[in-house]
Amino acid sequence: MNMGGSVVSEQLKPAVMLTGTAKEGSGGPPLGVVDIGESERSYLCRVTLPGLRNNESNINCEIQRDGKVHIHGVVTGGVLKDPWTTYEMKVQELCPPGRFSMSFNLPGPVDPRLASPNFRSDGILEIVVSKPVPSA
């Protein structure tokens, strides 16, 4: 039991595997921290992807029936552009530029056809995926 009085299930603490630049990152907010919630019909997971931009990172999320989730993309950096100015980064505390991938397991099987990934503007990838419907 945690200090807030709620029970934290060990089954809901995913083992996260990072590769590429996601593994090399140091300092700053970590890339790849995962929170998982569960309801009767679905799972909700939130993954931290700080410093990534949806329109530049080519984020791809693949979900398998057994509950395995694979996320990969590209961390841009070094030079950042907005409509008025170009910035050359002198300090790089977030994940370094390059390809990254990560994977983790949800607590149970899912129906990947019923997944709703949403990359939020705050750098959180939020995924809602339905559990399989039992056969009659």
mmCIF file of C-alpha atoms in Angstrom:
data_model
loop_
_atom_site.group_PDB
_atom_site.id
_atom_site.type_symbol
_atom_site.label_atom_id
_atom_site.label_comp_id
_atom_site.label_asym_id
_atom_site.label_seq_id
_atom_site.Cartn_x
_atom_site.Cartn_y
_atom_site.Cartn_z
ATOM 1 C CA MET A 1 0.000 0.000 0.000
ATOM 2 C CA ASN A 2 1.341 3.441 -0.813
ATOM 3 C CA MET A 3 1.061 6.568 1.339
ATOM 4 C CA GLY A 4 -2.151 7.655 -0.418
ATOM 5 C CA GLY A 5 -3.961 4.547 0.810
ATOM 6 C CA SER A 6 -4.278 2.896 -2.616
ATOM 7 C CA VAL A 7 -2.768 -0.465 -3.460
ATOM 8 C CA VAL A 8 -0.186 -0.491 -6.247
ATOM 9 C CA SER A 9 -0.319 -3.794 -8.102
ATOM 10 C CA GLU A 10 3.054 -5.252 -9.075
ATOM 11 C CA GLN A 11 1.308 -6.618 -12.187
ATOM 12 C CA LEU A 12 0.675 -3.053 -13.379
ATOM 13 C CA LYS A 13 4.357 -2.021 -13.113
ATOM 14 C CA PRO A 14 5.685 -2.732 -16.616
ATOM 15 C CA ALA A 15 9.280 -3.667 -17.345
ATOM 16 C CA VAL A 16 10.250 -1.082 -19.961
ATOM 17 C CA MET A 17 12.980 -1.810 -22.513
ATOM 18 C CA LEU A 18 14.690 1.228 -24.093
ATOM 19 C CA THR A 19 17.064 1.243 -27.065
ATOM 20 C CA GLY A 20 18.849 3.853 -29.131
ATOM 21 C CA THR A 21 19.026 7.404 -27.879
ATOM 22 C CA ALA A 22 16.247 6.798 -25.354
ATOM 23 C CA LYS A 23 18.658 4.571 -23.428
ATOM 24 C CA GLU A 24 21.491 7.123 -23.624
ATOM 25 C CA GLY A 25 19.512 10.093 -22.279
ATOM 26 C CA SER A 26 20.609 11.618 -18.998
ATOM 27 C CA GLY A 27 19.389 14.540 -16.962
ATOM 28 C CA GLY A 28 16.088 16.222 -17.660
ATOM 29 C CA PRO A 29 12.785 14.403 -17.537
ATOM 30 C CA PRO A 30 13.182 10.728 -18.463
ATOM 31 C CA LEU A 31 11.854 9.360 -21.733
ATOM 32 C CA GLY A 32 9.814 6.185 -21.359
ATOM 33 C CA VAL A 33 8.237 6.389 -17.910
ATOM 34 C CA VAL A 34 4.982 4.408 -18.099
ATOM 35 C CA ASP A 35 1.820 4.547 -15.964
ATOM 36 C CA ILE A 36 -0.930 1.967 -16.533
ATOM 37 C CA GLY A 37 -4.562 2.078 -15.439
ATOM 38 C CA GLU A 38 -7.152 -0.652 -15.794
ATOM 39 C CA SER A 39 -10.927 -0.687 -16.003
ATOM 40 C CA GLU A 40 -13.307 -3.561 -16.517
ATOM 41 C CA ARG A 41 -13.128 -3.178 -20.317
ATOM 42 C CA SER A 42 -9.832 -1.484 -21.158
ATOM 43 C CA TYR A 43 -6.336 -0.359 -20.235
ATOM 44 C CA LEU A 44 -5.031 3.194 -20.214
ATOM 45 C CA CYS A 45 -1.309 3.797 -20.432
ATOM 46 C CA ARG A 46 0.569 7.071 -20.387
ATOM 47 C CA VAL A 47 4.143 7.220 -21.640
ATOM 48 C CA THR A 48 6.468 10.195 -21.133
ATOM 49 C CA LEU A 49 8.085 11.425 -24.344
ATOM 50 C CA PRO A 50 9.516 14.805 -23.272
ATOM 51 C CA GLY A 51 10.998 16.997 -25.958
ATOM 52 C CA LEU A 52 9.314 15.139 -28.817
ATOM 53 C CA ARG A 53 7.101 16.909 -31.309
ATOM 54 C CA ASN A 54 4.330 14.898 -32.904
ATOM 55 C CA ASN A 55 4.787 16.466 -36.326
ATOM 56 C CA GLU A 56 8.576 15.852 -36.397
ATOM 57 C CA SER A 57 9.141 12.641 -34.442
ATOM 58 C CA ASN A 58 7.381 10.037 -36.619
ATOM 59 C CA ILE A 59 6.062 8.337 -33.488
ATOM 60 C CA ASN A 60 4.702 4.881 -34.223
ATOM 61 C CA CYS A 61 2.787 2.762 -31.703
ATOM 62 C CA GLU A 62 2.192 -0.945 -32.354
ATOM 63 C CA ILE A 63 0.048 -3.033 -30.028
ATOM 64 C CA GLN A 64 -0.111 -6.828 -30.124
ATOM 65 C CA ARG A 65 -2.970 -9.054 -28.963
ATOM 66 C CA ASP A 66 -0.914 -10.390 -26.031
ATOM 67 C CA GLY A 67 -0.639 -6.832 -24.637
ATOM 68 C CA LYS A 68 2.890 -6.055 -25.848
ATOM 69 C CA VAL A 69 3.255 -2.373 -26.805
ATOM 70 C CA HIS A 70 6.087 -1.142 -29.081
ATOM 71 C CA ILE A 71 6.740 2.581 -29.507
ATOM 72 C CA HIS A 72 9.415 3.973 -31.790
ATOM 73 C CA GLY A 73 10.268 7.245 -33.443
ATOM 74 C CA VAL A 74 12.928 9.888 -33.874
ATOM 75 C CA VAL A 75 14.084 12.430 -31.319
ATOM 76 C CA THR A 76 14.855 15.633 -33.184
ATOM 77 C CA GLY A 77 17.320 18.052 -31.727
ATOM 78 C CA GLY A 78 20.473 19.971 -32.365
ATOM 79 C CA VAL A 79 18.593 22.573 -34.390
ATOM 80 C CA LEU A 80 15.055 23.655 -33.581
ATOM 81 C CA LYS A 81 12.982 25.873 -35.838
ATOM 82 C CA ASP A 82 9.854 27.840 -35.266
ATOM 83 C CA PRO A 83 8.157 30.087 -37.840
ATOM 84 C CA TRP A 84 10.425 33.055 -36.983
ATOM 85 C CA THR A 85 13.753 31.755 -35.662
ATOM 86 C CA THR A 86 16.220 28.856 -35.858
ATOM 87 C CA TYR A 87 17.856 27.734 -32.606
ATOM 88 C CA GLU A 88 21.070 25.733 -32.393
ATOM 89 C CA MET A 89 20.961 23.834 -29.113
ATOM 90 C CA LYS A 90 24.037 24.468 -26.912
ATOM 91 C CA VAL A 91 22.795 22.446 -23.948
ATOM 92 C CA GLN A 92 21.132 19.051 -24.477
ATOM 93 C CA GLU A 93 19.538 17.792 -21.239
ATOM 94 C CA LEU A 94 16.681 15.914 -22.872
ATOM 95 C CA CYS A 95 17.132 12.650 -24.757
ATOM 96 C CA PRO A 96 19.813 13.116 -27.449
ATOM 97 C CA PRO A 97 18.735 13.272 -31.112
ATOM 98 C CA GLY A 98 18.284 10.014 -33.005
ATOM 99 C CA ARG A 99 16.047 6.970 -33.326
ATOM 100 C CA PHE A 100 14.520 5.425 -30.216
ATOM 101 C CA SER A 101 12.336 2.465 -29.387
ATOM 102 C CA MET A 102 10.704 1.142 -26.265
ATOM 103 C CA SER A 103 8.416 -1.725 -25.401
ATOM 104 C CA PHE A 104 6.416 -2.887 -22.419
ATOM 105 C CA ASN A 105 3.622 -5.328 -21.609
ATOM 106 C CA LEU A 106 0.119 -4.493 -20.508
ATOM 107 C CA PRO A 107 -1.210 -6.757 -17.722
ATOM 108 C CA GLY A 108 -3.305 -8.852 -20.111
ATOM 109 C CA PRO A 109 -4.460 -9.462 -23.676
ATOM 110 C CA VAL A 110 -6.063 -6.670 -25.721
ATOM 111 C CA ASP A 111 -7.872 -6.087 -28.994
ATOM 112 C CA PRO A 112 -5.372 -3.940 -30.962
ATOM 113 C CA ARG A 113 -8.109 -2.910 -33.413
ATOM 114 C CA LEU A 114 -9.736 -1.011 -30.558
ATOM 115 C CA ALA A 115 -6.764 1.163 -29.565
ATOM 116 C CA SER A 116 -6.810 4.954 -29.357
ATOM 117 C CA PRO A 117 -3.328 6.480 -29.121
ATOM 118 C CA ASN A 118 -3.159 10.244 -28.562
ATOM 119 C CA PHE A 119 0.104 12.210 -28.425
ATOM 120 C CA ARG A 120 -0.694 15.148 -26.169
ATOM 121 C CA SER A 121 0.933 18.574 -26.401
ATOM 122 C CA ASP A 122 2.532 18.056 -22.959
ATOM 123 C CA GLY A 123 4.771 15.225 -24.246
ATOM 124 C CA ILE A 124 2.598 12.366 -22.978
ATOM 125 C CA LEU A 125 1.524 9.550 -25.299
ATOM 126 C CA GLU A 126 -1.831 8.365 -23.965
ATOM 127 C CA ILE A 127 -3.166 5.034 -25.213
ATOM 128 C CA VAL A 128 -6.550 3.512 -24.441
ATOM 129 C CA VAL A 129 -6.907 -0.072 -25.658
ATOM 130 C CA SER A 130 -9.857 -2.411 -25.123
ATOM 131 C CA LYS A 131 -9.625 -5.844 -23.592
ATOM 132 C CA PRO A 132 -10.910 -8.646 -25.816
ATOM 133 C CA VAL A 133 -14.649 -9.305 -25.646
ATOM 134 C CA PRO A 134 -15.294 -12.798 -24.273
ATOM 135 C CA SER A 135 -16.890 -15.213 -26.714
ATOM 136 C CA ALA A 136 -20.440 -16.264 -25.937
#
